[in-house]
Coordinates of C-alpha atoms in Angstrom, one line a residue:
X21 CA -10.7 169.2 288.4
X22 CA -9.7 171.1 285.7
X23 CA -5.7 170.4 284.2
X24 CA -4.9 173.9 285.0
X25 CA -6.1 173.8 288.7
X26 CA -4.2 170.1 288.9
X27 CA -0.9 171.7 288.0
X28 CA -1.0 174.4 289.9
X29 CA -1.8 172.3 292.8
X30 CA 0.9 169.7 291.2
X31 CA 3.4 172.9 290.9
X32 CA 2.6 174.4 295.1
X33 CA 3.4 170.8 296.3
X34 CA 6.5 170.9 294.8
X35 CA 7.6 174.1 295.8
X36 CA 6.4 172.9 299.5
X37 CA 8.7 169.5 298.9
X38 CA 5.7 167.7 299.7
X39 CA 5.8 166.4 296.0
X40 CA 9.5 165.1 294.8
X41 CA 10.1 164.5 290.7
X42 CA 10.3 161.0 292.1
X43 CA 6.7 161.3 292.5
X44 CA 5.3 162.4 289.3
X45 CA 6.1 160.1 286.7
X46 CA 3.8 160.2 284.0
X47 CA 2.8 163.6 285.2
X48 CA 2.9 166.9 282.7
X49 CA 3.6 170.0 284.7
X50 CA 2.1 173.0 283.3
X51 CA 4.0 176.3 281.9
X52 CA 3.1 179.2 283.2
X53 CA 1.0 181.7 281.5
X54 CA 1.2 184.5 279.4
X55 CA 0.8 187.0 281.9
X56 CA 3.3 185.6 283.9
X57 CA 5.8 185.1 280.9
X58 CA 5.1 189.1 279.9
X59 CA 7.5 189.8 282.7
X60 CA 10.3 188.4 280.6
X61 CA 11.6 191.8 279.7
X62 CA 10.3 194.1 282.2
X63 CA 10.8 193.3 285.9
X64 CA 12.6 189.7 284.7
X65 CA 15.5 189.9 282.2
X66 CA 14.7 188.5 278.7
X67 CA 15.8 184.6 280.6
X68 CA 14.3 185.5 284.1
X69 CA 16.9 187.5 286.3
X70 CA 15.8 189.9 288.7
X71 CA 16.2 192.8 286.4
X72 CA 16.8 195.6 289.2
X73 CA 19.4 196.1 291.6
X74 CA 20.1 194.1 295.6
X75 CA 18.9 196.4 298.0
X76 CA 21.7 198.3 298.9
X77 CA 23.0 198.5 295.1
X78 CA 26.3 196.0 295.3
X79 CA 24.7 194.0 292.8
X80 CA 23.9 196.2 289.9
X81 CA 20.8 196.2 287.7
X82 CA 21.0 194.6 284.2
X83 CA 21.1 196.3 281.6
X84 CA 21.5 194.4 278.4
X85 CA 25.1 192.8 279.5
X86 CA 28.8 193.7 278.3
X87 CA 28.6 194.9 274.6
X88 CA 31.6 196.6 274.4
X89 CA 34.0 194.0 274.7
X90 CA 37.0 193.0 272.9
X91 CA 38.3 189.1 273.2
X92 CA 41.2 188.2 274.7
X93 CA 41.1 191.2 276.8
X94 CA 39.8 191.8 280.3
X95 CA 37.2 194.8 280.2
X96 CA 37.9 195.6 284.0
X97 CA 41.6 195.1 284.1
X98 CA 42.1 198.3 286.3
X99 CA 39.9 197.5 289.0
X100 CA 41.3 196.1 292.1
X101 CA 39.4 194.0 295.2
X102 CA 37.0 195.9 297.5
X103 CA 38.3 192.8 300.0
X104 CA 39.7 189.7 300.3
X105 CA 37.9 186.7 302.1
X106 CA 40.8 184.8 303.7
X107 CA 40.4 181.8 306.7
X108 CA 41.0 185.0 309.5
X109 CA 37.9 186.3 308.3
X110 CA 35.6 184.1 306.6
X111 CA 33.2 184.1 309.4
X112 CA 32.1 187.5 308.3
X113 CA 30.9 186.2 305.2
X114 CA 29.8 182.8 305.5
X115 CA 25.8 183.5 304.9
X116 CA 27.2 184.2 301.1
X117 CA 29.6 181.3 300.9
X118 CA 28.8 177.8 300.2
X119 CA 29.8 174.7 302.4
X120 CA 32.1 173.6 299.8
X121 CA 34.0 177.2 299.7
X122 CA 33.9 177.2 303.4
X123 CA 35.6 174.0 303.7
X124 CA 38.5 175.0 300.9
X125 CA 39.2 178.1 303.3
X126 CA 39.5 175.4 306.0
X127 CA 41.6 172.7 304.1
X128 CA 44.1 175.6 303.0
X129 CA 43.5 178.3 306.0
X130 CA 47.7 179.7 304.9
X131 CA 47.1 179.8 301.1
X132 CA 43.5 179.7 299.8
X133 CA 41.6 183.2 299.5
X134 CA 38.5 184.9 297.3
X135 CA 39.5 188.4 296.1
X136 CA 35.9 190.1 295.8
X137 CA 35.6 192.4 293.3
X138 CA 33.1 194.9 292.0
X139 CA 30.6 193.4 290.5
X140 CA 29.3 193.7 286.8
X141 CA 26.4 191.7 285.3
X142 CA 27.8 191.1 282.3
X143 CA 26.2 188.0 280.9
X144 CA 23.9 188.3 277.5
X145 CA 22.7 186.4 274.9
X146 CA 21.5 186.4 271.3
X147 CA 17.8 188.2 270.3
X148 CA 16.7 184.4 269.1
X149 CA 17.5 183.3 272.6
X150 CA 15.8 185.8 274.4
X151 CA 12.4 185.2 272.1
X152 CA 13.4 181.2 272.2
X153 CA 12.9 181.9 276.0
X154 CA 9.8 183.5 276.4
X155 CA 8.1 181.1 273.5
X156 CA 9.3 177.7 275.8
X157 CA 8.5 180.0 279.3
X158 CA 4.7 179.6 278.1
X159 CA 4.7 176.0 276.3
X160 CA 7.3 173.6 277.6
X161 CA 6.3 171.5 280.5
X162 CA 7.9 168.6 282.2
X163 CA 7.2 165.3 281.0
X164 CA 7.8 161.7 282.7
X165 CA 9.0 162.1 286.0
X166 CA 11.0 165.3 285.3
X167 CA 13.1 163.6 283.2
X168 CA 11.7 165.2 279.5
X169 CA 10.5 167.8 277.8
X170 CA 7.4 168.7 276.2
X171 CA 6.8 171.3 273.3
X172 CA 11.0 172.6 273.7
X173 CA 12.2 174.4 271.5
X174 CA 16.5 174.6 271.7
X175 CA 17.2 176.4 274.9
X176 CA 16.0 177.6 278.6
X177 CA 12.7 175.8 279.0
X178 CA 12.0 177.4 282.1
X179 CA 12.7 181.1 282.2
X180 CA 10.7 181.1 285.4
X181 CA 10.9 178.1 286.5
X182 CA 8.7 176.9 289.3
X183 CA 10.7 173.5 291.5
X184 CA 13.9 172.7 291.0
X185 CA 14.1 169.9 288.3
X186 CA 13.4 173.3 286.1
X187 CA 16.2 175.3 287.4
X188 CA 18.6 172.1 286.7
X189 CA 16.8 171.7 282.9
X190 CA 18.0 175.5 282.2
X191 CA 21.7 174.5 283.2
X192 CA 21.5 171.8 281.3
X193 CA 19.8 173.2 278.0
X194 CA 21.6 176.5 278.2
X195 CA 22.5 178.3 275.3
X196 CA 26.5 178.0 274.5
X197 CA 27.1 179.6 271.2
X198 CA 25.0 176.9 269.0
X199 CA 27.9 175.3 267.7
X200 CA 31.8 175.6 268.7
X201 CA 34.6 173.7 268.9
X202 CA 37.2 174.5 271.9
X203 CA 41.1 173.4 272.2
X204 CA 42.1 173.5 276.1
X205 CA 43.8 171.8 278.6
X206 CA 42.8 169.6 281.1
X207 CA 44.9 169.2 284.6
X208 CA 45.0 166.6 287.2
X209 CA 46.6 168.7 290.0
X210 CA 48.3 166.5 292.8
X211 CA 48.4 167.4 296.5
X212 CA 52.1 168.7 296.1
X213 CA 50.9 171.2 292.9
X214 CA 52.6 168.5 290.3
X215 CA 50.6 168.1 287.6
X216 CA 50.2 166.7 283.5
X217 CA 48.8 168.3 281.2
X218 CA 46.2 166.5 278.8
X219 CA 45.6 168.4 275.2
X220 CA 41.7 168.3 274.4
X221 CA 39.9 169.5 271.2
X222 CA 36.0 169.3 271.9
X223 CA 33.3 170.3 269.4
X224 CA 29.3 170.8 270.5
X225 CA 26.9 171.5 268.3
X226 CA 23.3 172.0 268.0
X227 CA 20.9 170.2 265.7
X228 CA 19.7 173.5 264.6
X229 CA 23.0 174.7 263.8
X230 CA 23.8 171.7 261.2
X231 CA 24.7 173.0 258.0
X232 CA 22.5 170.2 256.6
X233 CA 19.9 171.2 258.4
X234 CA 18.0 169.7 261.8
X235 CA 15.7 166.2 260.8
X236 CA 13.2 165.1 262.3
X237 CA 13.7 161.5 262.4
X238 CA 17.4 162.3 264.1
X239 CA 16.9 165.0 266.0
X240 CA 13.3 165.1 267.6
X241 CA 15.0 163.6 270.9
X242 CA 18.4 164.8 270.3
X243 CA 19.8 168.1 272.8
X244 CA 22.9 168.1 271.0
X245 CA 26.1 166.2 269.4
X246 CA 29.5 166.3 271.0
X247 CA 32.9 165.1 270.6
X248 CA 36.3 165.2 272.6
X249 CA 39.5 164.0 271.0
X250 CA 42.7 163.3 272.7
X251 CA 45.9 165.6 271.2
X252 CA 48.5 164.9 274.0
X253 CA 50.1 163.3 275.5
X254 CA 51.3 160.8 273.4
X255 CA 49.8 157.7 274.7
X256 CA 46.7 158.9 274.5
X257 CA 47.0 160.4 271.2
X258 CA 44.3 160.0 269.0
X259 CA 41.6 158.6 271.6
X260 CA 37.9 160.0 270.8
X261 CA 34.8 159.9 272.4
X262 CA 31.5 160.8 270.6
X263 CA 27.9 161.3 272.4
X264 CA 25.0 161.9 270.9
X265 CA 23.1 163.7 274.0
X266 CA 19.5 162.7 273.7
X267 CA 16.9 164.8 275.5
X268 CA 14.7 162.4 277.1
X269 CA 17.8 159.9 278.4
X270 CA 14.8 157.4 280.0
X271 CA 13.5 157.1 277.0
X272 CA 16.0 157.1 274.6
X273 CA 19.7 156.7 276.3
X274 CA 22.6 158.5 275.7
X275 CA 24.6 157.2 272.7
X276 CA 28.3 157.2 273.2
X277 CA 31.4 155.8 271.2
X278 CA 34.6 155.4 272.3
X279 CA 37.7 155.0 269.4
X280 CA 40.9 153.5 270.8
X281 CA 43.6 154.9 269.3
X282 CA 45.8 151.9 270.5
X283 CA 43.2 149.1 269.2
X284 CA 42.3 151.2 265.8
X285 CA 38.6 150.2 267.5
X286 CA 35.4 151.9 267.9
X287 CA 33.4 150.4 270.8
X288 CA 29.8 151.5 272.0
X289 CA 30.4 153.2 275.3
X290 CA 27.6 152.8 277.9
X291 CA 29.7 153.8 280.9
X292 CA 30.1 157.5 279.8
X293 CA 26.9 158.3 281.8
X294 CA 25.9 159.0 285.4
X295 CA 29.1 158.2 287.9
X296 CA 31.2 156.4 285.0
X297 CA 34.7 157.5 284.8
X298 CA 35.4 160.8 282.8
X299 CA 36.7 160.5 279.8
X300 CA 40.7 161.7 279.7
X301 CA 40.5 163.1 283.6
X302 CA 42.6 160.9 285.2
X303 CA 40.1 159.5 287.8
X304 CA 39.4 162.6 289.0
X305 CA 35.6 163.2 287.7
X306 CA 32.9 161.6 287.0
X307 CA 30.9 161.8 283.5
X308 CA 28.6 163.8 285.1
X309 CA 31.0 166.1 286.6
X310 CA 31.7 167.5 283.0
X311 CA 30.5 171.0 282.7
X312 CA 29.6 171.3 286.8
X313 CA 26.3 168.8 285.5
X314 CA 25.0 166.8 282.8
X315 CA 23.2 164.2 281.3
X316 CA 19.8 162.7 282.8
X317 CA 18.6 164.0 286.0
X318 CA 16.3 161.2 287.0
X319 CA 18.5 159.4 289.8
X320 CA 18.0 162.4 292.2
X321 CA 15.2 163.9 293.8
X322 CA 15.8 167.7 292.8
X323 CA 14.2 169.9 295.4
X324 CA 14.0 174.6 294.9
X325 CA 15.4 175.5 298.3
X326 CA 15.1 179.6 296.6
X327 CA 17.7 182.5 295.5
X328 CA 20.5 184.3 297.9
X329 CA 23.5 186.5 296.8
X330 CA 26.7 184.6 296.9
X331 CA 30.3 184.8 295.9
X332 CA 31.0 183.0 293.3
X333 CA 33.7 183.3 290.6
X334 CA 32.6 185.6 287.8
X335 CA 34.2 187.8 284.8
X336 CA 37.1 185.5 285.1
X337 CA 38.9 187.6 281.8
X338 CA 42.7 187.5 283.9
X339 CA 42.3 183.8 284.5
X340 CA 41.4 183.4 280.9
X341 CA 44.3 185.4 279.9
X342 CA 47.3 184.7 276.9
X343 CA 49.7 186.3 279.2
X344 CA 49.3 183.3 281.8
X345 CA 51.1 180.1 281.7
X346 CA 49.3 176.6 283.2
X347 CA 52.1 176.9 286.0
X348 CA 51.3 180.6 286.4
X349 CA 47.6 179.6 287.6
X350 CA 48.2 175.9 289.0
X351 CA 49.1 176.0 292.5
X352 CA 49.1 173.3 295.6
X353 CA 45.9 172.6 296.6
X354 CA 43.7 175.5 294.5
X355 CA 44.0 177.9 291.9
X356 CA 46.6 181.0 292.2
X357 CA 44.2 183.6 294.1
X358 CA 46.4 186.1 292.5
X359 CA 44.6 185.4 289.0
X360 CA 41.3 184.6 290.3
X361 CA 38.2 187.2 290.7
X362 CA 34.9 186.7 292.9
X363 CA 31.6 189.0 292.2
X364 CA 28.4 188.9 294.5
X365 CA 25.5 188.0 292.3
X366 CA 22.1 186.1 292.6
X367 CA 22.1 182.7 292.9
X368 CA 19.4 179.8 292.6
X369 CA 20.0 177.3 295.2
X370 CA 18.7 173.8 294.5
X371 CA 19.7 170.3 296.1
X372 CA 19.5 166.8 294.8
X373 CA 19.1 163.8 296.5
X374 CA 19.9 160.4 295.1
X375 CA 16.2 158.1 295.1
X376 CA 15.9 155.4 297.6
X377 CA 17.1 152.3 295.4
X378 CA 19.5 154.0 293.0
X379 CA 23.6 154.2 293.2
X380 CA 25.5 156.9 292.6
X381 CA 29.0 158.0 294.3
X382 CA 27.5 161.4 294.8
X383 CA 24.5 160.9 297.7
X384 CA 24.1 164.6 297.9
X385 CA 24.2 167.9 295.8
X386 CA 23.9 171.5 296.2
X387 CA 24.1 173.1 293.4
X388 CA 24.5 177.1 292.7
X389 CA 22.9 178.2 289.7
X390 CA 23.7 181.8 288.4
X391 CA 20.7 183.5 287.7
X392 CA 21.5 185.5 284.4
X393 CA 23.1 182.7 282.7
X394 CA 21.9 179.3 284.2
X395 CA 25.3 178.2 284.7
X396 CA 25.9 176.5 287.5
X397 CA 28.5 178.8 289.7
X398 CA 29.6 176.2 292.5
X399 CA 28.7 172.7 293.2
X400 CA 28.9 171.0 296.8
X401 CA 29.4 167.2 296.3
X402 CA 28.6 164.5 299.3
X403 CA 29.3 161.2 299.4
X404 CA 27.2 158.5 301.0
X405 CA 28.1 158.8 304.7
X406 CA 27.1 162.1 304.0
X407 CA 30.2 164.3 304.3
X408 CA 31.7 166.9 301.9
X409 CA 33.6 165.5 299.3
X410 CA 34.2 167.5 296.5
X411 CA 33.7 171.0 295.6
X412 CA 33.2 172.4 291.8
X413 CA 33.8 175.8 291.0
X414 CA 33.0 177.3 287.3
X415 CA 35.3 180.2 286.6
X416 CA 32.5 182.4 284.2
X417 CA 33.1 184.7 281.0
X418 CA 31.8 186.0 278.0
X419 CA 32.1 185.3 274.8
X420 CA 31.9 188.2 272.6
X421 CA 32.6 186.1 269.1
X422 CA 29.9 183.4 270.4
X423 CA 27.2 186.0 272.6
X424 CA 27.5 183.8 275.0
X425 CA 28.6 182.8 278.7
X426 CA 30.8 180.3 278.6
X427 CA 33.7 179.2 281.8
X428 CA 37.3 180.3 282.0
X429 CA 38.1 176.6 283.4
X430 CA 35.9 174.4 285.5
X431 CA 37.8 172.8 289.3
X432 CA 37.1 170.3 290.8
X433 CA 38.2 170.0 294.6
X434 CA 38.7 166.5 296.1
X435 CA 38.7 167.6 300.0
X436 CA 39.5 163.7 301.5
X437 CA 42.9 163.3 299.2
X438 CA 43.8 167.3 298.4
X439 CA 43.7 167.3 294.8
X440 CA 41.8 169.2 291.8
X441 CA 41.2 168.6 288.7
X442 CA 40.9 172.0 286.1
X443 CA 39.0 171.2 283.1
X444 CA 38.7 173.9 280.2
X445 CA 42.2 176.0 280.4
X446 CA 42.6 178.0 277.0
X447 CA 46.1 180.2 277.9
X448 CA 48.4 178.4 276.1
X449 CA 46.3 177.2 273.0
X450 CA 46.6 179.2 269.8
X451 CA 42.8 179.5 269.4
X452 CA 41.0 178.2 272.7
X453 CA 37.0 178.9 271.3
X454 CA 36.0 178.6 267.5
X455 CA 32.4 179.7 267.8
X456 CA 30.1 179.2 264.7
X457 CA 31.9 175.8 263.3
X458 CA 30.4 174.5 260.1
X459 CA 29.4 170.5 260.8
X460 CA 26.9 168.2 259.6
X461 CA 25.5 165.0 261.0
X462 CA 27.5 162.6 259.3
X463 CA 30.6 164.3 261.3
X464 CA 29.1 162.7 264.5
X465 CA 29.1 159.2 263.3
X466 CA 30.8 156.1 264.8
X467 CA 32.9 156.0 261.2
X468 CA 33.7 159.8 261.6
X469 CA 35.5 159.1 264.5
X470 CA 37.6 156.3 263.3
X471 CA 38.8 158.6 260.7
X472 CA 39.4 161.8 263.1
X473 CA 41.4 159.3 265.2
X474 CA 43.7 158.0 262.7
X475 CA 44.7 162.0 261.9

């Protein structure tokens, strides 16, 4: 059998779930070929979106994304609802609703509601991501189990991707500006709408977007270099945490520091990983809760269930807004639906199921990945009885200064004790995004760290 039959016969199970990424280690699954990848650009947008229209036209075709946009502004400010889904009516929609979004309506039947808006497909991307895209859609495979990649080159592996491990790779390796450093708030909200503020400054970069250059010998296995540093409130002060984010995390795992502003210490830290606790959340997330996903994927089976139009939260430009305090937006239970905006749009739909013989708090998730810029939209969380737990929704804008989608703020919905956790709030910071930073590798060092703290 020739290696191009196997794969596609390797590629049909999976789609069939006959064949989990449990089941494959040491198995490379095939791109596709370059026939396929010519649709890139034609019937596919440049990343793989449907380029045309929904039948009856209420989700638009692409064409090219928002251009003409200003920041800080909101580009459809004069535009009001075409409905609202409230609890009295949600049964009209609930074949474009997720569990998760069913159950808030449920939880909060007096207060919670989706505003539905018009919807615009505004999401777009650099010319080197779009040619990035279509070189990786016909050389990068899966390696080991799912849990690598071959022959990658920076972002979206998997333009069309073929299972769902390769939908959950694009999230993951998604293109966010290159390099960018972000001041924002994170809240812990409680049951009765009380919550703290906690002052983060985070900055991701790229290898490729070093000024001294991406090497070889640091970077082969290296997705990207991050660090989150504590501003407020005062007793955490000064607190840093530092990952290096490797690509292959089976191979090579994630390296993460943690500096202790209280013990002047830098300690390795081996729990920022999987279900350890997130950094500076309060209790209230996991690590791998940060941006709706990350990290390794190999303790689930991750299984393609297809696409479907959904309502998810989309050009989110009001809730991103100057003119809005925290208080204006934080309410018991759930965001201010006042502020909020919902658009119908394509979805990928994929579910992953923790592997007989590994632990994890999460048994169970569905996940909702936007198909024009692999972010995941909404997140259904079970625990291991098998109920709804928690419920993630990612609030999505554009970034004219970065040419990139990027979130508003990221909740997190604990259904069992009526909290949320918002993660990415920019309203009252002076700057919020800093796209194109200037950093080098030695600014991602354990000493670096010790010295950003002490400032």
């Amino acid at each position: 059998m020739t290696m191009f039959k196997k794969n596609k016969i390797v590629k049909a199970l999976f789609m069939s779930g006959l064949l989990t990424a449990g089941s494959i280690a040491g198995t490379a699954l095939a791109a596709v070929s370059e026939s396929e990848a010519a649709k890139l650009g034609q019937e596919l947008t440049w990343v793989g979106a449907e380029k045309a229209a929904n039948a009856d036209g209420s989700i638009p075709a692409w064409d090219g994304g928002i251009k003409n946009l200003t920041e800080g502004t909101d580009p459809f400010a004069g535009e009001q609802p075409l409905f609202t889904i409230t609890a009295q009516n949600m049964a009209q929609y609930k074949d474009k609703l997720s569990a998760g979004q069913i159950a808030l309506f449920e939880k909060y039947p007096d207060t919670y509601k989706m505003p539905v808006y018009q919807s615009h497909r505004t999401a777009y991307f650099p010319q080197k991501v779009y040619d990035l895209a279509k070189k990786n859609a016909i050389q990068t495979e899966l390696a080991e189990g799912g849990n690598g990649l071959v022959n990658f080159d920076e972002t979206i592996p998997f333009a069309i991707p073929q299972n769902g491990l390769e939908v959950i790779w694009n999230h993951i390796t998604r293109y966010r500006g290159g390099s960018v450093e972000r001041t924002m708030a994170v809240a812990p909200v409680h049951q009765n709408g009380d919550f703290t503020t906690y002052r983060i400054q985070d900055k991701l970069v790229w290898p490729h977007y070093l000024t001294d250059g991406y090497k070889e010998d640091k970077d082969s296995n290296m997705l990207f270099y991050f660090t989150m540093k504590v501003l407020a409130p005062a007793r955490l002060t000064g607190n840093v945490l530092l990952v290096h984010e490797t690509l292959n995390q089976v191979k090579e795992a994630r390296k993460s520091w943690v500096y202790n502003a209280g013990q002047r210490r830098v300690r390795r830290a081996p729990q920022v990983s999987y279900d350890g606790p997130g950094f500076a959340a309060d209790g209230q997330r996991t690590s791998d809760n940060f941006d709706m996903f990350n990290g390794a994927p190999d303790k689930y089976d991750w299984k393609l269930i297809g696409k479907q139009e959904m309502y998810i939260p989309y050009n989110a430009f009001k809730l991103a807004s100057k003119d809005l305090t925290y208080k204006d937006i934080l309410m018991p239970g759930h965001l201010n639906p006042e502020n909020t905006r919902y658009e119908l749009h394509r979805v990928w739909v994929i579910e992953a199921d923790l592997k007989d013989g590994e632990r994890h708090i999460y048994a169970k998730r569905r996940m909702y990945i936007d198909e024009d810029s692999w972010q995941a939209a909404v997140v259904d969380h079970y625990d291991g009885r098998g109920e709804l737990w928690r419920v993630a929704e990612a609030h999505k804008v554009q970034y004219k200064s970065g040419d990139a989608p990027w979130y508003a703020m990221e909740t997190l919905h604990d259904l069992q004790s009526g909290r949320y956790l918002t993660t990415g709030m920019t309203n009252e910071e002076s700057v919020g995004l800093d796209f194109g930073i200037k950093a080098k590798h030695s600014d991602f060092t354990p000493a670096a760290i010790r010295r950003e703290g002490k400032r």
